[in-house]
mmCIF file of C-alpha atoms in Angstrom:
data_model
loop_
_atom_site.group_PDB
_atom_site.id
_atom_site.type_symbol
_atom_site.label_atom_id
_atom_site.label_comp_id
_atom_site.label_asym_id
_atom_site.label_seq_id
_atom_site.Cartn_x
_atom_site.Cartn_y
_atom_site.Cartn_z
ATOM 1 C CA UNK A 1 0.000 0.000 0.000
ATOM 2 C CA UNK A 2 1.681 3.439 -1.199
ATOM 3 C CA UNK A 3 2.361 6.017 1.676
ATOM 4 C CA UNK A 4 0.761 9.252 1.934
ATOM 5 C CA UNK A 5 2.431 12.312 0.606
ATOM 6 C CA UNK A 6 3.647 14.537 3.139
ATOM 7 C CA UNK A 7 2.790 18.414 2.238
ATOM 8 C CA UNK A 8 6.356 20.319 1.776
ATOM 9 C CA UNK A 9 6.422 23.501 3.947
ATOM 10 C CA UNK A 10 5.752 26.870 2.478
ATOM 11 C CA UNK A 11 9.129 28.482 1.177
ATOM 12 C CA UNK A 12 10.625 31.695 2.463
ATOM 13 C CA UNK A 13 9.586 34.738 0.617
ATOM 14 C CA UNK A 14 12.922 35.120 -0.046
ATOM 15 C CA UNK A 15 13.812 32.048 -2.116
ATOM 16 C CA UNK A 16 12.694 32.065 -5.787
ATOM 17 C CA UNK A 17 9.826 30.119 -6.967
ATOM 18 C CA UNK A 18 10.024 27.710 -9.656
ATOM 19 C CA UNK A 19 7.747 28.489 -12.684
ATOM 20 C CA UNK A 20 5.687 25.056 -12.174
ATOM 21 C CA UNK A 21 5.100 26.143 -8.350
ATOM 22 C CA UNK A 22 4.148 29.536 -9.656
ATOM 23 C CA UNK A 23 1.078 28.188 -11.588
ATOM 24 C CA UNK A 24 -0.333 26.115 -9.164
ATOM 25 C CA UNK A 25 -0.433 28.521 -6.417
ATOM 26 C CA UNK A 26 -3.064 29.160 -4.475
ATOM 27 C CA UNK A 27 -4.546 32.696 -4.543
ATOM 28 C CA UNK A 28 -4.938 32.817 -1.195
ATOM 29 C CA UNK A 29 -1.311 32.192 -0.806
ATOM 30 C CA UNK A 30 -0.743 34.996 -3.113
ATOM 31 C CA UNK A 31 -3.232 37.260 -0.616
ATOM 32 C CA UNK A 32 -0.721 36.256 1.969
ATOM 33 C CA UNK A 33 2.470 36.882 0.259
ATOM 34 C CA UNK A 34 1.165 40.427 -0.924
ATOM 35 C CA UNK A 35 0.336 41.231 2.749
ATOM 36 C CA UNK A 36 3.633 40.045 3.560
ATOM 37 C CA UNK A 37 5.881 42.144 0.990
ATOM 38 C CA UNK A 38 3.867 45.199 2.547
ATOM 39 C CA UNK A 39 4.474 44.678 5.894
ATOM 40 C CA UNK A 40 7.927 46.046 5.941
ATOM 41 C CA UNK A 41 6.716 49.180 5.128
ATOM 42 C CA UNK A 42 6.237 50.401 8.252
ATOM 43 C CA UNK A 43 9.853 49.658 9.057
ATOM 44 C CA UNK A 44 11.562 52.982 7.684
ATOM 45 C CA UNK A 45 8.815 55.204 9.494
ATOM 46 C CA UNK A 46 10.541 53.907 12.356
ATOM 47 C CA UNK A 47 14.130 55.053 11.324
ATOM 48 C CA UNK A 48 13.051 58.555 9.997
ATOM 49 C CA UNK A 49 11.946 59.941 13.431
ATOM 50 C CA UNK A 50 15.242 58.908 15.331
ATOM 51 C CA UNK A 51 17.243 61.061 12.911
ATOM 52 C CA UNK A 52 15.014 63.829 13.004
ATOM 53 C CA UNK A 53 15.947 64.787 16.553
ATOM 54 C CA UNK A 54 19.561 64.530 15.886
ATOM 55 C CA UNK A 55 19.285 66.852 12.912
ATOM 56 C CA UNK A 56 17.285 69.478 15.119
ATOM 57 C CA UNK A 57 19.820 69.419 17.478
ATOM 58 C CA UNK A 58 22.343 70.219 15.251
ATOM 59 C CA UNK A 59 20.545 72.834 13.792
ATOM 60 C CA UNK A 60 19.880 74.176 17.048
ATOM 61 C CA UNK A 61 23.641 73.853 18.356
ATOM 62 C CA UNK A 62 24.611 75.490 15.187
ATOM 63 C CA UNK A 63 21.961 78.055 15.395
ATOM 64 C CA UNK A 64 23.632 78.882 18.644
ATOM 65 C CA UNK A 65 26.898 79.176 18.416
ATOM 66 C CA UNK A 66 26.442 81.668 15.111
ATOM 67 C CA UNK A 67 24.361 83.576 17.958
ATOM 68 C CA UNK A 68 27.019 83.485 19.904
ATOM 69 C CA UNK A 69 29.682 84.573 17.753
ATOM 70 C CA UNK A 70 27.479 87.559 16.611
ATOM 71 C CA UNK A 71 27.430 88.530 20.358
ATOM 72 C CA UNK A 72 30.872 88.495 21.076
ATOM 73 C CA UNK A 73 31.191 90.375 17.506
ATOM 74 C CA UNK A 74 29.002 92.992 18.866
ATOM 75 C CA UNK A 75 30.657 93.730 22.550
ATOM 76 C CA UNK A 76 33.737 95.420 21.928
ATOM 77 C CA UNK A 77 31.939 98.328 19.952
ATOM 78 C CA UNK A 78 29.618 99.130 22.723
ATOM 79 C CA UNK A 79 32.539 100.931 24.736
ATOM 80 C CA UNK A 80 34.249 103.013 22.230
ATOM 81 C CA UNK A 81 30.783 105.221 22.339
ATOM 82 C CA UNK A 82 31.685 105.798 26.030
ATOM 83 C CA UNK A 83 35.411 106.347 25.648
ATOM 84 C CA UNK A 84 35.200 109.607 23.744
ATOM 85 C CA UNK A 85 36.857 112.242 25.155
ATOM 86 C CA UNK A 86 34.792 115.312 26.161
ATOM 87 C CA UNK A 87 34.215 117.689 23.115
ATOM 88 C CA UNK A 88 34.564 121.138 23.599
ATOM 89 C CA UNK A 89 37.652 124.015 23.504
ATOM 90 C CA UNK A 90 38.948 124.531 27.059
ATOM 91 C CA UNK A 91 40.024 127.974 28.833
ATOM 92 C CA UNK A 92 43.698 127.421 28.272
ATOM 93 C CA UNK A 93 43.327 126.473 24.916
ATOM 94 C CA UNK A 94 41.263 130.019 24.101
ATOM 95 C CA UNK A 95 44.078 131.845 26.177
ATOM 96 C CA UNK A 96 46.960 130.180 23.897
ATOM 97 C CA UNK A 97 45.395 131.432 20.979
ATOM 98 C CA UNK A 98 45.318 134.839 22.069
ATOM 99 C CA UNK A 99 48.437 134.761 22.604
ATOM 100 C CA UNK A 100 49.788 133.792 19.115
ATOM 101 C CA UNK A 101 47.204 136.502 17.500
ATOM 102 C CA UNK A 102 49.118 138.955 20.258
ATOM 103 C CA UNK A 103 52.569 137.693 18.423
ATOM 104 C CA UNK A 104 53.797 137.074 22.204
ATOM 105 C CA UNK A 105 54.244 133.276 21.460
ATOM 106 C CA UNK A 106 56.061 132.592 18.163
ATOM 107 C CA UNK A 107 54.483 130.600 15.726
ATOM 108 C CA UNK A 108 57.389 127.205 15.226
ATOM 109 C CA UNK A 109 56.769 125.196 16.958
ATOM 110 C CA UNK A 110 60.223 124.890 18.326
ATOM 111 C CA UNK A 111 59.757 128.045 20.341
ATOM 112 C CA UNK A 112 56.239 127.316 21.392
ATOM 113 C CA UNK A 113 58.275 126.836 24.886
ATOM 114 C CA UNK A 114 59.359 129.914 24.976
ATOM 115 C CA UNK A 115 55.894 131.813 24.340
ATOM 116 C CA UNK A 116 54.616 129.818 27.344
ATOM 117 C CA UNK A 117 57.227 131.194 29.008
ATOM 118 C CA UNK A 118 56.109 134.632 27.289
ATOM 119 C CA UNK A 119 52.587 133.613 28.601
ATOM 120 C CA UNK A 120 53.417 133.409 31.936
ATOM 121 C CA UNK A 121 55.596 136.589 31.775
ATOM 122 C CA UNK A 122 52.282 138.031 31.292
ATOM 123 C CA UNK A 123 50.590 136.452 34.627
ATOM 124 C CA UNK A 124 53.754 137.438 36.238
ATOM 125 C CA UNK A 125 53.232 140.853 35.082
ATOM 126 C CA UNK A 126 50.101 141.066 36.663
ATOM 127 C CA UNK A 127 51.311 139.150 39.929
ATOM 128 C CA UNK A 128 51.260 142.351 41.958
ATOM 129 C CA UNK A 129 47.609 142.727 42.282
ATOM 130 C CA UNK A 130 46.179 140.259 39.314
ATOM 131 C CA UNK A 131 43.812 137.782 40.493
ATOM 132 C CA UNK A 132 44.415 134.046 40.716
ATOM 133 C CA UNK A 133 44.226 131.311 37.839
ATOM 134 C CA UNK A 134 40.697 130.213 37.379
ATOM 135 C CA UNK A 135 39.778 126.512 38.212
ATOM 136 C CA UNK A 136 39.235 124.220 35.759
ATOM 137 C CA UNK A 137 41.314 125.939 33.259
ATOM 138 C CA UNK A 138 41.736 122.903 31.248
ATOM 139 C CA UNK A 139 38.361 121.712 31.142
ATOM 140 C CA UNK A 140 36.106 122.103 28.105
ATOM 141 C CA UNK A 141 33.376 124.283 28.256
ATOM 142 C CA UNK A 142 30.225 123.503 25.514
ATOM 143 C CA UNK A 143 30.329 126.225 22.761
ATOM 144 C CA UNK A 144 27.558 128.748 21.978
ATOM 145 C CA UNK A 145 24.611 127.901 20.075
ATOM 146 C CA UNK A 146 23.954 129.205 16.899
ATOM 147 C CA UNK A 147 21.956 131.778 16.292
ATOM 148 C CA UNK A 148 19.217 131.313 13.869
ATOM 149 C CA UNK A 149 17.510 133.918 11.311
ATOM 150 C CA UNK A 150 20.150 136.090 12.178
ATOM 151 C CA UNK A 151 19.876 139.544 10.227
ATOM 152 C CA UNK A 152 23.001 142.206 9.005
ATOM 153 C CA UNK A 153 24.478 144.113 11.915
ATOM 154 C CA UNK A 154 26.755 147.157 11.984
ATOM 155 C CA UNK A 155 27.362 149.716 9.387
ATOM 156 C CA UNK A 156 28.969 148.923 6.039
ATOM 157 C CA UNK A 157 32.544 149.417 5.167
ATOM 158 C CA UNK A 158 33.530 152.383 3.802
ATOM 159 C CA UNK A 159 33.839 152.495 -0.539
ATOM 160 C CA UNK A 160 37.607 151.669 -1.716
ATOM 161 C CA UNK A 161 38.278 154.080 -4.485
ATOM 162 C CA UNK A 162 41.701 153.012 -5.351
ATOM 163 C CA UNK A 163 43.771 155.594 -2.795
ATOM 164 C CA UNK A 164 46.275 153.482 -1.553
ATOM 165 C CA UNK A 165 46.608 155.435 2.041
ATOM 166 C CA UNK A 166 42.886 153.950 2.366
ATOM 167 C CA UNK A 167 43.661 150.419 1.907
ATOM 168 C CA UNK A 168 44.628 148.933 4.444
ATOM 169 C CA UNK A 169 41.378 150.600 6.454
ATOM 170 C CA UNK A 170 38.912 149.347 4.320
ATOM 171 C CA UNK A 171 40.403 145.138 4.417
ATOM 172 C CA UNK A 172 40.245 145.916 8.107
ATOM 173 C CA UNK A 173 36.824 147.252 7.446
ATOM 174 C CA UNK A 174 35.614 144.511 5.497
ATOM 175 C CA UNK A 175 37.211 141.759 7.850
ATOM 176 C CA UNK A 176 35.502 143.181 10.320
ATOM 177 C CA UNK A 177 31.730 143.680 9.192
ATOM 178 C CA UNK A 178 32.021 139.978 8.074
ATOM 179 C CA UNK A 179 33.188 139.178 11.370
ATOM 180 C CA UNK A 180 29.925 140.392 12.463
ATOM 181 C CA UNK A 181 27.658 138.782 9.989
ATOM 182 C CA UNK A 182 29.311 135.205 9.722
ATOM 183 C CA UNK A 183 26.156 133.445 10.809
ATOM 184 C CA UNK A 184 24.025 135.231 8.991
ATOM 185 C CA UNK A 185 22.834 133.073 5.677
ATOM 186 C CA UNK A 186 25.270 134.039 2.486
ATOM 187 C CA UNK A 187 28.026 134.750 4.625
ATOM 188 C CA UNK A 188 29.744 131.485 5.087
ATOM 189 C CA UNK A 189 30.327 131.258 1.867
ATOM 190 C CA UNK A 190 34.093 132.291 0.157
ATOM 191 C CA UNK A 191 32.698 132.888 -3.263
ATOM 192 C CA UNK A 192 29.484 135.184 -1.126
ATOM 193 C CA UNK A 193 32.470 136.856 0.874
ATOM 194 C CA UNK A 194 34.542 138.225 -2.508
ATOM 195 C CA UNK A 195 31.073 138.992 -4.771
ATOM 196 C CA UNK A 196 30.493 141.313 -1.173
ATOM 197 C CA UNK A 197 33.416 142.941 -1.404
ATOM 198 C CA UNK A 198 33.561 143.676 -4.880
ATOM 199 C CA UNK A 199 30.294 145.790 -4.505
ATOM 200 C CA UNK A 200 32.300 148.184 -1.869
ATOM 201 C CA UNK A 201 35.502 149.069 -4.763
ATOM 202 C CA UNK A 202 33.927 151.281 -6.809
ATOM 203 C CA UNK A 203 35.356 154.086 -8.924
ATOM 204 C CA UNK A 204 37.513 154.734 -12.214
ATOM 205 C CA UNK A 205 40.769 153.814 -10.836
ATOM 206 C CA UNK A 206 39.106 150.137 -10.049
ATOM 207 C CA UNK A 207 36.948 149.660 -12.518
ATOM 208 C CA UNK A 208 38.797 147.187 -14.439
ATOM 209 C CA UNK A 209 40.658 144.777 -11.412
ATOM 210 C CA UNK A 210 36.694 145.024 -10.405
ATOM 211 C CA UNK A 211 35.550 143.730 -13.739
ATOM 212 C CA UNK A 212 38.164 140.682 -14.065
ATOM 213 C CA UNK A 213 37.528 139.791 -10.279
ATOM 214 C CA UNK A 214 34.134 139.627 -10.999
ATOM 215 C CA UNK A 215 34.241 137.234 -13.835
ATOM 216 C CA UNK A 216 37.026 134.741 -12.190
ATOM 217 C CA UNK A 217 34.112 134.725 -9.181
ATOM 218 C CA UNK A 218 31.969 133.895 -12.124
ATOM 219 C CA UNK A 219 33.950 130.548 -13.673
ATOM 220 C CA UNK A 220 34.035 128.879 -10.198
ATOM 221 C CA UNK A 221 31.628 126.241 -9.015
ATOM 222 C CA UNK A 222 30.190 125.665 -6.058
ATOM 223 C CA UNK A 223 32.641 122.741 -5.335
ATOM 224 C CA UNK A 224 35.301 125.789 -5.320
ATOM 225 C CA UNK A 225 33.861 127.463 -2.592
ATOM 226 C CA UNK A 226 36.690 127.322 -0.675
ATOM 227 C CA UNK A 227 38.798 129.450 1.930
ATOM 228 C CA UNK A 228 41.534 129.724 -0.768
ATOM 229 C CA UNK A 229 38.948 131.959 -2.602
ATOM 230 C CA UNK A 230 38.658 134.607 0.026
ATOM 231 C CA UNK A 231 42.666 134.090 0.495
ATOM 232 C CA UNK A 232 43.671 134.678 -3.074
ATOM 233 C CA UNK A 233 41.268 137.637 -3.152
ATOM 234 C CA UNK A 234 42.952 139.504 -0.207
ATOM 235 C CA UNK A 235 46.427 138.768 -1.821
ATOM 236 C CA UNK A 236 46.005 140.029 -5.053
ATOM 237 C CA UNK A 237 43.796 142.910 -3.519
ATOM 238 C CA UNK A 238 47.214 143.554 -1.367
ATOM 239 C CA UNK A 239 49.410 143.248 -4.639
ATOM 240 C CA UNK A 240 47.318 145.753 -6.446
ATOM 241 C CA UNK A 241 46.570 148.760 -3.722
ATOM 242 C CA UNK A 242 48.232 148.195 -0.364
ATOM 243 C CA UNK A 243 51.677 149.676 0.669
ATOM 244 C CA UNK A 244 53.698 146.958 -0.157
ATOM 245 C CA UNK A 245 56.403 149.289 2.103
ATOM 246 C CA UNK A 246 54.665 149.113 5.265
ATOM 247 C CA UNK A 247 56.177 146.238 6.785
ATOM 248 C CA UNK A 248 59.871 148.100 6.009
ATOM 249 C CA UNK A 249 58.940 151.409 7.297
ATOM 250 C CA UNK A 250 57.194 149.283 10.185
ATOM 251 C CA UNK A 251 60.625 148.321 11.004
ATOM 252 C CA UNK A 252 62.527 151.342 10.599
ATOM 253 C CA UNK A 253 60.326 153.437 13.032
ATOM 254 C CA UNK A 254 60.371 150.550 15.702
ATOM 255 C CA UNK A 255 64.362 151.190 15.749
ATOM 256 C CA UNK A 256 63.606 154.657 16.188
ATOM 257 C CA UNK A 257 61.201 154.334 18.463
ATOM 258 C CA UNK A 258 62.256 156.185 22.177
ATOM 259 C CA UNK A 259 60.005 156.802 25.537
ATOM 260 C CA UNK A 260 58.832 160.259 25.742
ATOM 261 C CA UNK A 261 59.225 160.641 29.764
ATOM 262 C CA UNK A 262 57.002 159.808 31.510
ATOM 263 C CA UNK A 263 54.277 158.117 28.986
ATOM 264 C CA UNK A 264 55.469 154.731 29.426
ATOM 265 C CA UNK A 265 51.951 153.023 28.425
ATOM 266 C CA UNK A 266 51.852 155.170 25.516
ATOM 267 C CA UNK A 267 55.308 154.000 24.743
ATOM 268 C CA UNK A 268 54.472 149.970 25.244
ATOM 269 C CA UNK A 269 51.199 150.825 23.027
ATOM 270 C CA UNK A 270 53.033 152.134 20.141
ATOM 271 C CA UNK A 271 56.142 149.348 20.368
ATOM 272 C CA UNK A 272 53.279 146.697 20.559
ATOM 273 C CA UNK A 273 51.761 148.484 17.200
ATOM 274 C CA UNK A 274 54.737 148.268 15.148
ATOM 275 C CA UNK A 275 56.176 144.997 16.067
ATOM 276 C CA UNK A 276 53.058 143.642 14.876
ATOM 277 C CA UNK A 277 53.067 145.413 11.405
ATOM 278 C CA UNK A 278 56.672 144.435 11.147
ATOM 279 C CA UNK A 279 56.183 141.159 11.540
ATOM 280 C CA UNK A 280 58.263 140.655 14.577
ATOM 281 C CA UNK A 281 57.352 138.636 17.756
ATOM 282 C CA UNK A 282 57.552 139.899 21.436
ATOM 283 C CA UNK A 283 58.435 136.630 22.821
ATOM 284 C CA UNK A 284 61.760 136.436 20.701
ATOM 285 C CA UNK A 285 64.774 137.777 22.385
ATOM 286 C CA UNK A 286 65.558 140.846 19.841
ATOM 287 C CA UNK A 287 62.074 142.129 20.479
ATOM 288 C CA UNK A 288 62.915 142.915 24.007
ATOM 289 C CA UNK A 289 66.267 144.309 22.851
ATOM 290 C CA UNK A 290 64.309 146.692 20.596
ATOM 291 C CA UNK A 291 62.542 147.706 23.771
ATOM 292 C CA UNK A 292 65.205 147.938 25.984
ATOM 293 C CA UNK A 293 66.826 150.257 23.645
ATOM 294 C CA UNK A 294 63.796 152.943 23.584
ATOM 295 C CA UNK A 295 64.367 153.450 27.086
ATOM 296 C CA UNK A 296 66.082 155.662 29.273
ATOM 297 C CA UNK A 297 69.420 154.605 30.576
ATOM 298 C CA UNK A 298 68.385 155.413 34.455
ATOM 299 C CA UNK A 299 64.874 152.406 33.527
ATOM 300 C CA UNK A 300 67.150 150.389 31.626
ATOM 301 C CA UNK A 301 69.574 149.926 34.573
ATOM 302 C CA UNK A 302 66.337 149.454 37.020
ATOM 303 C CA UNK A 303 65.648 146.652 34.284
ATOM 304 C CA UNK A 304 68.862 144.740 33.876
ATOM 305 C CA UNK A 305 69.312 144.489 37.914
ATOM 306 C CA UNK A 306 68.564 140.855 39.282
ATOM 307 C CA UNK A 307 66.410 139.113 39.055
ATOM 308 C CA UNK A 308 66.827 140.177 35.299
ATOM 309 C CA UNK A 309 63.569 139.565 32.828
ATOM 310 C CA UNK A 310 63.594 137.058 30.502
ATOM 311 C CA UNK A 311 60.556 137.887 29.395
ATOM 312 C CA UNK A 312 58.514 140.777 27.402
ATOM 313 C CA UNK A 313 55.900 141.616 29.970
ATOM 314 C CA UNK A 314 58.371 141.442 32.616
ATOM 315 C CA UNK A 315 60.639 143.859 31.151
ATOM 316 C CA UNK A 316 57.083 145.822 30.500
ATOM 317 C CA UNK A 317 56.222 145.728 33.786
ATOM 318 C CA UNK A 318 59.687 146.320 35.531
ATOM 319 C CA UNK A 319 60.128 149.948 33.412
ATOM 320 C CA UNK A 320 56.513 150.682 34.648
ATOM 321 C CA UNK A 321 58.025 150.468 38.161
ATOM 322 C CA UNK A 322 60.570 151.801 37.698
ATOM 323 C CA UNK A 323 59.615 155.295 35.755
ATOM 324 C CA UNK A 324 56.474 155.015 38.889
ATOM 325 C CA UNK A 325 59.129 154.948 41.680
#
């Protein structure tokens, strides 16, 4: 009797099916394959979230740091805001300046040691009864506001004809009625400043340096309004009408110059004058020659006994003394 035919297990998805097997399967075997083959779907789903974290993360670490950096970036601008110094132009400064316009400090810097020294003459001119150095001196003081709407002040300068003995009045003239006016509107401007002036020279004898003044103002631009303008105006205005001699005669009559006893202030006043128009500085050492030798022999004597003056107000002030006592 033949034995019964045991049933062969199913095969592994995985292992290939012969073509004879593939006909006689059973549909519902092929349900449960299909189900099968699907199944591991689900498997990836799994894997995606895990690295979704660790990508986050990173992003967020990342995002972080460039945070960071941009924050340390940032920091060491904040204090240069707070490190400026204050802003302003302090008493001492104001006091040097005055000095240098008052030629008692000369202008190399070399010798700007000795017109300190010049400077302090000056206090030490006035220590007899002058009042104390103000506290503070070097500390800077806020400057003035400007003015706004601000309208012409002062009379106008006097007409330049061509007269030569009148020139050097009317640039003072001029200098000084713009001085006035700077802040009003127009008068900051170089190019404003000559086509002003031009309207105060007048006459036959200008006519023409008028007329080619006026159309050189005419060719520039307003990228040309610059100080050099109102410079080269002055200069040629000097070359053309003022006493080109001054400065010499300046000299001459500051050699000449003696003290008319007992008008000693009137004598400082008139050696100041001319050392100025001669170009000459009080805090140099010849300067106080010059002065010395305007002076009596009985005040220079009073001057040159110790302690002796090294200075130009010193000497000043010790012939004041002296011609007092």
């Amino acid at each position: 009797m033949p034995e019964p035919e045991v049933p062969e297990p199913p095969k592994s998805p995985s292992e290939p099916l012969e073509s004879d097997q593939e006909s006689t399967r059973d549909p519902e075997d092929d349900s449960l394959l299909q189900a099968i083959r699907l199944t591991p779907l689900a498997s990836p789903l799994v894997v995606v979230p895990r690295s979704l974290p660790l990508m986050a993360t990173t992003t967020a670490t990342m995002s972080t740091q460039t945070a960071a950096l941009t924050t340390t970036t940032s920091i060491p601008t904040a204090p240069s805001s707070t490190a400026q110094p204050p802003i302003g132009t302090s008493p001492a400064d104001i006091a040097t300046s005055l000095q240098r316009a008052l030629r008692r400090q000369p202008p190399s810097g070399g010798g700007g040691g000795g017109g300190g020294g010049g400077g302090g003459g000056g206090g030490g001119g006035g220590g007899g009864g002058g009042p104390p150095v103000p506290p503070n001196v070097n500390a800077p003081q806020q400057p003035a506001q400007q003015a706004q709407d601000v309208k012409m002040m002062g009379a106008l300068p006097s007409i330049f004809a061509g007269d030569r003995m009148y020139a050097d009045d009317f640039i003072d003239q001029l200098k000084v009625y713009i001085r006035l006016n700077r802040q009003v509107a127009g008068m900051g401007s170089y190019i404003q400043r000559v086509a002003f002036a031009l309207t105060l020279i007048q006459g036959p004898l200008v006519a023409e340096w008028t007329r080619t003044m006026g159309e050189w103002i005419d060719t520039l631009q307003p990228i040309d309004d610059i100080p050099a303008v109102w410079e080269q105006f002055l200069t040629e205005f000097a070359t053309q009408y003022q006493d080109m001699q001054r400065q010499q005669r300046a000299r001459a009559e500051l050699k000449a110059l003696k003290l008319k006893w007992p008008e000693i202030d009137q004598y400082a006043n008139n050696f100041e004058r001319l050392t100025r128009i001669a170009g000459y500085h009080l805090a140099n050492p010849e300067t106080i020659e010059f002065f010395i030798e305007g002076l009596p022999r009985s005040v220079v004597e009073d001057i040159l006994r110790p302690p002796i003056p090294d200075t130009y107000e010193t000497t000043k002030e010790k012939a004041i003394q002296s011609i007092k006592s």
